Amino acid sequence: MTILTAFIIVEASFIFNLVESTFQVNATDGSYGLVVNNITWLTSGDTSFNGNGTTFSTVNGTLKMLTSSTSNGSDTFGPWSSWSFIYQAGTFAVNTTVKTYTDPSLQVAVFTQTYLDTSTNTSARDMDRVISSFPSFRLSPVPLRSGYLSFAGHMVGYTRLAIGRFLPDINFPTGMQGGPLVIFDNTSNAVVISPLSQFMAASSYIQHGQQINWGIMGMVNEVPRGYSVDFIVYYSNQGINQAMQGWGNYLTRLYKKSTAPRDNDFTVQYMGYYTNNGAYYYYNTEQGKNYESTIIDIAGYINNISVPFKYLQFDSWWYLRGKHDGTKTWEPQRDIFPHGFQYIYNRTKMPFGCDNRFWDVDTTYAKYNGGSYNFIPDRQSGYAVPDDYHFWEDIFNKTQTWGKCIFYEQDWLNLETDNNTVLHSDLFVGQRWLSQMGKAAENFGITIQYCGAYPRHILQSLEVPSVTQARVTRDYEQGGRRQWNTGITSIFADVVNLAPFKDTFWTTESQPGNPYNRTEPNTRTEAMLATLSTGPVGPSDGIGYINKTLLMKCCDATGRILKPDKPVKAIDDQVKMAAFKSPYPGPIGEVYTSYTRISGFFFGIIVVPQLNNSYLLTSAAAWPFPTSLAFSENDPKKLFDFSNTTPLKLGKECTVRNACLFYTSPLIQLNTIVLMGELEKWVPMSGKRVNSIQKTDGDVLVYVLVQAQETVTFTYYSVTRNQLKTVLCDNTKSWSPAENSVISLVFGVCTLG
Ligand SMILES: *[C@@H]1O[C@H](CO)[C@@H](O)[C@H](O)[C@H]1NC(C)=O
Ligand SMILES: *[C@@H]1O[C@H](CO)[C@@H](O)[C@H](O)[C@H]1NC(C)=O
Ligand SMILES: *[C@@H]1O[C@H](CO)[C@@H](O)[C@H](O)[C@H]1NC(C)=O
Ligand SMILES: *[C@@H]1O[C@H](CO)[C@@H](O)[C@H](O)[C@H]1NC(C)=O
Ligand SMILES: *[C@@H]1O[C@H](CO)[C@@H](O)[C@H](O)[C@H]1NC(C)=O
Ligand SMILES: *[C@@H]1O[C@H](CO)[C@@H](O)[C@H](O)[C@H]1NC(C)=O
Ligand SMILES: *[C@@H]1O[C@H](CO)[C@@H](O)[C@H](O)[C@H]1NC(C)=O
Ligand SMILES: *[C@@H]1O[C@H](CO)[C@@H](O)[C@H](O)[C@H]1NC(C)=O
Ligand SMILES: *[C@@H]1O[C@H](CO)[C@@H](O)[C@H](O)[C@H]1NC(C)=O
Ligand SMILES: *[C@@H]1O[C@H](CO)[C@@H](O)[C@H](O)[C@H]1NC(C)=O
Ligand SMILES: *[C@@H]1O[C@H](CO)[C@@H](O)[C@H](O)[C@H]1NC(C)=O
Ligand SMILES: CC(=O)N[C@H]1CO[C@H](CO)[C@@H](O)[C@@H]1O
């Protein structure tokens, strides 16, 4: 490749609106609030604490302020000021503190409730209520034109997600299934409110028409002296996505939840073959064969057609269940795997993922059943919770004799939580359960996927480094059921450093003999979104039904997923449109964006899996980066300008069957070159493929990772010649380094097409 001097487009600084926002605290009466642009967004409601069978509240003076004080100091985030109010509630006292930062670019308030004495008989007798309330915010009056996004329900807040106008009579799911709440206006102001500690015990509750309370979950009946719980209110003037990102940055930094375990997770890096709900082989084997033979046949088929699956996922069909459908003994059953896991591993040579579900009260591991470990039984539901670090250590240790179980899928976190009352009433068991599981997994190099997770589990994973991924939509189902819509829950998962998992999918429409009697018309959208999610890519076709052409758009020749830097996420306008409705000029449907940055250059991705109106997408609405040219996946020859003044016109042609997919790329080398990348992949410019883009004397050097025995066709557009040109990097002939080793090829080594 030719060229003169290179210049690198520097990321534009964010456009700061002239916004004045302040958290205000009245040191006299303990009231507090958030004012944005001279409009009061949040006003404190009543503070209250339960004890001795009653509620002590500021509303009727039963909660009495004793003292107030201010303090200041500095933490990892910078200098702060705080206001503390000590209240007397009958026989016990509580300390409520609001902390804000001095740095005006960090608009955060941390609210802390600390019990200075033990409080007994605190239960609200409803698990979805709270037994304490600080902070609380009034529902009336509410800021003009504001909307909300509330994550709630399982799969990272997917199943009971709510979006709407923030009006005095709002009522969205809170309590045990509730999660972070985002309040935003129709410009770019947004606030995120959530627990900041004690994630398994903290909740929120809407006192209908009056206020929203944040506090301790409703069935807790005693809070010991010294117990403390924190909540965060995070404000940003750069919109919903940026507010969530800033909020997530605060949490991940506070809990030191690094991206490394996620980035290094084998199952996040490489494609695998799945057997979970929706899969061809989910509780379904080849005719007349057991699972052992079926799995060996699948491995043989995969090998025959040379699809580089790197691992297998074994779902809930292999272990022993108890009377209540929970796990009784987590061991492969004789009729399923007669020769055990080690044998399967020897035959397939593939590491695997091990599913598990909630524990049955009958579990053989429980001391009360003659086993060796502490379990807390729930006799009413027939479930149980393990409460013993050694249990987890021993079962993960045992997987070491199984060949290679590399990841643990903790499924049914929702039912385990719903059906064990100890998890509603005990302040500590929930946190211990998930931390012990995580620590033991970490000791054996096993990563964890949360499935069926409520927002509280996702937040709890901040304290569990080995949790690297979470399912962000409901179970896969062929035939068009919405479950490919990863865009909103991915916002939540990603900012707390979890890879969003779209779940399995099929690559071929019709697969006779499947257990569902269904067909999959949306294979393209499914495969695309699985890849763009940045989570695991795990198809589950029957033997003979893998569409290799479609599937391999995800990955390089070794099965390494060619992903963007970030999961595709719903743009702010999608959320705002869902809240404000017409005439707000937003999309009715799903508009997601992502990007890859290589050596300072920005390569955008726009995916529109479904749109029910016409929408003009500006580059500012897509992402806070500059762009210049764009092209459609199905017509790369037609490049066009994409900016704020030349928006992309999107419409009803974007359907689940025919999702619209666009890429953007900057003009480089004095506006003479547009790097388009490997057009046969979903992500033509992936950081996993293109290492760096550099200039030397007049040349653009694009460092491309080409695997042994791999051929990569790289496309660019020459402005001066007005044509697409290709470069072929053929590593099948030149030389044969060790199997699967990675080499770097400079363009000079490749040939111009
Ligand atoms: C603080 O609260 C006191 C008592 O309610 C009230 O008199 C005072 O005006 C408040 N101060 C401000 C700045 O609002
Ligand atoms: C803020 O609002 C108050 C009351 O509505 C008004 O008196 C004041 O002039 C406003 N200040 C600014 C800077 O707009
Ligand atoms: C607890 O409440 C009962 C009424 O339910 C009351 O008689 C008793 O005095 C209270 N105890 C304390 C220590 O406040
Ligand atoms: C707890 O409070 C309730 C409601 O006031 C009361 O009926 C009950 O007796 C109290 N229980 C204890 C153990 O104090
Ligand atoms: C004070 O208010 C709380 C919250 O509304 C209520 O539960 C409690 O019964 C009230 N107490 C009295 C003595 O009125
Ligand atoms: C902290 O408080 C002290 C005492 O009020 C004051 O002198 C000091 O300036 C404050 N420091 C900051 C960083 O606000
Ligand atoms: C209340 O909590 C704040 C923040 O933790 C602390 O600085 C203050 O000393 C506490 N006050 C009392 C009386 O415990
Ligand atoms: C698996 O292979 C190992 C190493 O060759 C061998 O020692 C072991 O016996 C085999 N196990 C089974 C169950 O096939
Ligand atoms: C794992 O199990 C083996 C065999 O039972 C035992 O020798 C070893 O100490 C265990 N390791 C841990 C960390 O528990
Ligand atoms: C499968 O579905 C087709 C079309 O929906 C239906 O006609 C057929 O009866 C179904 N077969 C079974 C076995 O359920
Ligand atoms: C396989 O997928 C490719 C790419 O989407 C498509 O063009 C082709 O028709 C598919 N083949 C079959 C047999 O479905
Ligand atoms: C056995 C049992 O109690 N199951 C309950 C578990 O929780 C769900 C709610 O999520 C109930 O519907 C079940 O009845």
JSON list of C-alpha atoms in Angstrom, two decimals, residues 236-332:
[
{"chain": "A", "resi": 236, "resn": "SER", "atom": "CA", "xyz": [-23.85, 12.75, 34.07]},
{"chain": "A", "resi": 237, "resn": "ASN", "atom": "CA", "xyz": [-24.63, 15.43, 31.51]},
{"chain": "A", "resi": 238, "resn": "GLN", "atom": "CA", "xyz": [-23.61, 13.16, 28.63]},
{"chain": "A", "resi": 239, "resn": "GLY", "atom": "CA", "xyz": [-26.62, 10.93, 28.38]},
{"chain": "A", "resi": 240, "resn": "ILE", "atom": "CA", "xyz": [-27.82, 7.51, 29.52]},
{"chain": "A", "resi": 241, "resn": "ASN", "atom": "CA", "xyz": [-25.00, 5.35, 28.16]},
{"chain": "A", "resi": 242, "resn": "GLN", "atom": "CA", "xyz": [-22.32, 7.65, 29.51]},
{"chain": "A", "resi": 243, "resn": "ALA", "atom": "CA", "xyz": [-24.04, 7.92, 32.88]},
{"chain": "A", "resi": 244, "resn": "MET", "atom": "CA", "xyz": [-24.14, 4.11, 33.08]},
{"chain": "A", "resi": 245, "resn": "GLN", "atom": "CA", "xyz": [-20.50, 3.94, 32.02]},
{"chain": "A", "resi": 246, "resn": "GLY", "atom": "CA", "xyz": [-19.44, 6.48, 34.63]},
{"chain": "A", "resi": 247, "resn": "TRP", "atom": "CA", "xyz": [-21.50, 4.74, 37.29]},
{"chain": "A", "resi": 248, "resn": "GLY", "atom": "CA", "xyz": [-19.93, 1.40, 36.30]},
{"chain": "A", "resi": 249, "resn": "ASN", "atom": "CA", "xyz": [-16.46, 2.91, 36.36]},
{"chain": "A", "resi": 250, "resn": "TYR", "atom": "CA", "xyz": [-17.05, 4.07, 39.93]},
{"chain": "A", "resi": 251, "resn": "LEU", "atom": "CA", "xyz": [-18.24, 0.62, 41.01]},
{"chain": "A", "resi": 252, "resn": "THR", "atom": "CA", "xyz": [-15.58, -1.41, 39.21]},
{"chain": "A", "resi": 253, "resn": "ARG", "atom": "CA", "xyz": [-12.87, 0.85, 40.57]},
{"chain": "A", "resi": 254, "resn": "LEU", "atom": "CA", "xyz": [-14.23, 0.69, 44.10]},
{"chain": "A", "resi": 255, "resn": "TYR", "atom": "CA", "xyz": [-14.38, -3.11, 44.00]},
{"chain": "A", "resi": 256, "resn": "LYS", "atom": "CA", "xyz": [-11.29, -3.57, 41.82]},
{"chain": "A", "resi": 257, "resn": "LYS", "atom": "CA", "xyz": [-13.33, -5.62, 39.35]},
{"chain": "A", "resi": 258, "resn": "SER", "atom": "CA", "xyz": [-10.83, -5.67, 36.52]},
{"chain": "A", "resi": 259, "resn": "THR", "atom": "CA", "xyz": [-11.53, -6.51, 32.89]},
{"chain": "A", "resi": 260, "resn": "ALA", "atom": "CA", "xyz": [-8.70, -9.06, 32.85]},
{"chain": "A", "resi": 261, "resn": "PRO", "atom": "CA", "xyz": [-10.67, -12.19, 33.85]},
{"chain": "A", "resi": 262, "resn": "ARG", "atom": "CA", "xyz": [-13.31, -11.35, 31.24]},
{"chain": "A", "resi": 263, "resn": "ASP", "atom": "CA", "xyz": [-10.77, -10.63, 28.52]},
{"chain": "A", "resi": 264, "resn": "ASN", "atom": "CA", "xyz": [-8.77, -13.75, 29.31]},
{"chain": "A", "resi": 265, "resn": "ASP", "atom": "CA", "xyz": [-11.75, -16.08, 29.64]},
{"chain": "A", "resi": 266, "resn": "PHE", "atom": "CA", "xyz": [-11.29, -18.83, 27.04]},
{"chain": "A", "resi": 267, "resn": "THR", "atom": "CA", "xyz": [-15.04, -19.03, 26.42]},
{"chain": "A", "resi": 268, "resn": "VAL", "atom": "CA", "xyz": [-15.24, -15.28, 25.84]},
{"chain": "A", "resi": 269, "resn": "GLN", "atom": "CA", "xyz": [-12.35, -15.47, 23.38]},
{"chain": "A", "resi": 270, "resn": "TYR", "atom": "CA", "xyz": [-13.25, -18.59, 21.39]},
{"chain": "A", "resi": 271, "resn": "MET", "atom": "CA", "xyz": [-16.39, -20.11, 19.93]},
{"chain": "A", "resi": 272, "resn": "GLY", "atom": "CA", "xyz": [-17.93, -23.17, 21.57]},
{"chain": "A", "resi": 273, "resn": "TYR", "atom": "CA", "xyz": [-20.69, -25.69, 20.87]},
{"chain": "A", "resi": 274, "resn": "TYR", "atom": "CA", "xyz": [-23.79, -25.56, 23.11]},
{"chain": "A", "resi": 275, "resn": "THR", "atom": "CA", "xyz": [-26.37, -28.06, 24.31]},
{"chain": "A", "resi": 276, "resn": "ASN", "atom": "CA", "xyz": [-28.61, -25.80, 26.40]},
{"chain": "A", "resi": 277, "resn": "ASN", "atom": "CA", "xyz": [-32.28, -24.85, 26.04]},
{"chain": "A", "resi": 278, "resn": "GLY", "atom": "CA", "xyz": [-32.98, -24.19, 22.36]},
{"chain": "A", "resi": 279, "resn": "ALA", "atom": "CA", "xyz": [-30.13, -26.46, 21.25]},
{"chain": "A", "resi": 280, "resn": "TYR", "atom": "CA", "xyz": [-30.72, -29.37, 18.93]},
{"chain": "A", "resi": 281, "resn": "TYR", "atom": "CA", "xyz": [-29.25, -31.69, 21.56]},
{"chain": "A", "resi": 282, "resn": "TYR", "atom": "CA", "xyz": [-31.00, -30.31, 24.63]},
{"chain": "A", "resi": 283, "resn": "TYR", "atom": "CA", "xyz": [-32.47, -33.33, 26.40]},
{"chain": "A", "resi": 284, "resn": "ASN", "atom": "CA", "xyz": [-32.23, -34.87, 22.98]},
{"chain": "A", "resi": 285, "resn": "THR", "atom": "CA", "xyz": [-29.73, -37.39, 21.70]},
{"chain": "A", "resi": 286, "resn": "GLU", "atom": "CA", "xyz": [-29.22, -39.04, 18.37]},
{"chain": "A", "resi": 287, "resn": "GLN", "atom": "CA", "xyz": [-31.80, -41.72, 17.81]},
{"chain": "A", "resi": 288, "resn": "GLY", "atom": "CA", "xyz": [-30.98, -44.90, 19.72]},
{"chain": "A", "resi": 289, "resn": "LYS", "atom": "CA", "xyz": [-27.83, -43.42, 21.26]},
{"chain": "A", "resi": 290, "resn": "ASN", "atom": "CA", "xyz": [-26.97, -42.06, 24.66]},
{"chain": "A", "resi": 291, "resn": "TYR", "atom": "CA", "xyz": [-25.39, -38.66, 25.31]},
{"chain": "A", "resi": 292, "resn": "GLU", "atom": "CA", "xyz": [-21.90, -40.12, 25.41]},
{"chain": "A", "resi": 293, "resn": "SER", "atom": "CA", "xyz": [-22.15, -41.42, 21.85]},
{"chain": "A", "resi": 294, "resn": "THR", "atom": "CA", "xyz": [-23.97, -38.31, 20.70]},
{"chain": "A", "resi": 295, "resn": "ILE", "atom": "CA", "xyz": [-21.29, -35.97, 22.06]},
{"chain": "A", "resi": 296, "resn": "ILE", "atom": "CA", "xyz": [-18.57, -38.07, 20.46]},
{"chain": "A", "resi": 297, "resn": "ASP", "atom": "CA", "xyz": [-20.46, -37.95, 17.17]},
{"chain": "A", "resi": 298, "resn": "ILE", "atom": "CA", "xyz": [-20.86, -34.18, 17.44]},
{"chain": "A", "resi": 299, "resn": "ALA", "atom": "CA", "xyz": [-17.11, -33.84, 18.00]},
{"chain": "A", "resi": 300, "resn": "GLY", "atom": "CA", "xyz": [-16.50, -36.06, 14.99]},
{"chain": "A", "resi": 301, "resn": "TYR", "atom": "CA", "xyz": [-18.83, -33.99, 12.83]},
{"chain": "A", "resi": 302, "resn": "ILE", "atom": "CA", "xyz": [-17.21, -30.75, 13.96]},
{"chain": "A", "resi": 303, "resn": "ASN", "atom": "CA", "xyz": [-13.84, -32.19, 13.14]},
{"chain": "A", "resi": 304, "resn": "ASN", "atom": "CA", "xyz": [-14.95, -33.47, 9.73]},
{"chain": "A", "resi": 305, "resn": "ILE", "atom": "CA", "xyz": [-16.24, -30.13, 8.58]},
{"chain": "A", "resi": 306, "resn": "SER", "atom": "CA", "xyz": [-13.31, -28.31, 10.21]},
{"chain": "A", "resi": 307, "resn": "VAL", "atom": "CA", "xyz": [-15.24, -25.88, 12.32]},
{"chain": "A", "resi": 308, "resn": "PRO", "atom": "CA", "xyz": [-12.86, -24.69, 15.03]},
{"chain": "A", "resi": 309, "resn": "PHE", "atom": "CA", "xyz": [-15.05, -25.03, 18.10]},
{"chain": "A", "resi": 310, "resn": "LYS", "atom": "CA", "xyz": [-12.80, -24.73, 21.10]},
{"chain": "A", "resi": 311, "resn": "TYR", "atom": "CA", "xyz": [-15.03, -26.13, 23.81]},
{"chain": "A", "resi": 312, "resn": "LEU", "atom": "CA", "xyz": [-18.37, -27.85, 24.47]},
{"chain": "A", "resi": 313, "resn": "GLN", "atom": "CA", "xyz": [-21.09, -26.73, 26.85]},
{"chain": "A", "resi": 314, "resn": "PHE", "atom": "CA", "xyz": [-22.86, -29.50, 28.79]},
{"chain": "A", "resi": 315, "resn": "ASP", "atom": "CA", "xyz": [-26.22, -28.33, 30.07]},
{"chain": "A", "resi": 316, "resn": "SER", "atom": "CA", "xyz": [-28.38, -29.58, 32.92]},
{"chain": "A", "resi": 317, "resn": "TRP", "atom": "CA", "xyz": [-29.04, -33.03, 31.42]},
{"chain": "A", "resi": 318, "resn": "TRP", "atom": "CA", "xyz": [-26.02, -34.84, 32.88]},
{"chain": "A", "resi": 319, "resn": "TYR", "atom": "CA", "xyz": [-26.35, -34.65, 36.68]},
{"chain": "A", "resi": 320, "resn": "LEU", "atom": "CA", "xyz": [-28.75, -36.11, 39.20]},
{"chain": "A", "resi": 321, "resn": "ARG", "atom": "CA", "xyz": [-31.78, -34.10, 40.23]},
{"chain": "A", "resi": 322, "resn": "GLY", "atom": "CA", "xyz": [-33.80, -34.36, 43.42]},
{"chain": "A", "resi": 323, "resn": "LYS", "atom": "CA", "xyz": [-37.53, -34.47, 44.03]},
{"chain": "A", "resi": 324, "resn": "HIS", "atom": "CA", "xyz": [-37.90, -30.72, 43.58]},
{"chain": "A", "resi": 325, "resn": "ASP", "atom": "CA", "xyz": [-35.98, -30.63, 40.33]},
{"chain": "A", "resi": 326, "resn": "GLY", "atom": "CA", "xyz": [-32.90, -29.11, 41.93]},
{"chain": "A", "resi": 327, "resn": "THR", "atom": "CA", "xyz": [-29.44, -30.65, 41.83]},
{"chain": "A", "resi": 328, "resn": "LYS", "atom": "CA", "xyz": [-29.11, -33.64, 44.11]},
{"chain": "A", "resi": 329, "resn": "THR", "atom": "CA", "xyz": [-25.65, -34.86, 43.13]},
{"chain": "A", "resi": 330, "resn": "TRP", "atom": "CA", "xyz": [-23.50, -32.96, 40.66]},
{"chain": "A", "resi": 331, "resn": "GLU", "atom": "CA", "xyz": [-22.02, -35.98, 38.95]},
{"chain": "A", "resi": 332, "resn": "PRO", "atom": "CA", "xyz": [-22.44, -37.36, 35.44]}
]
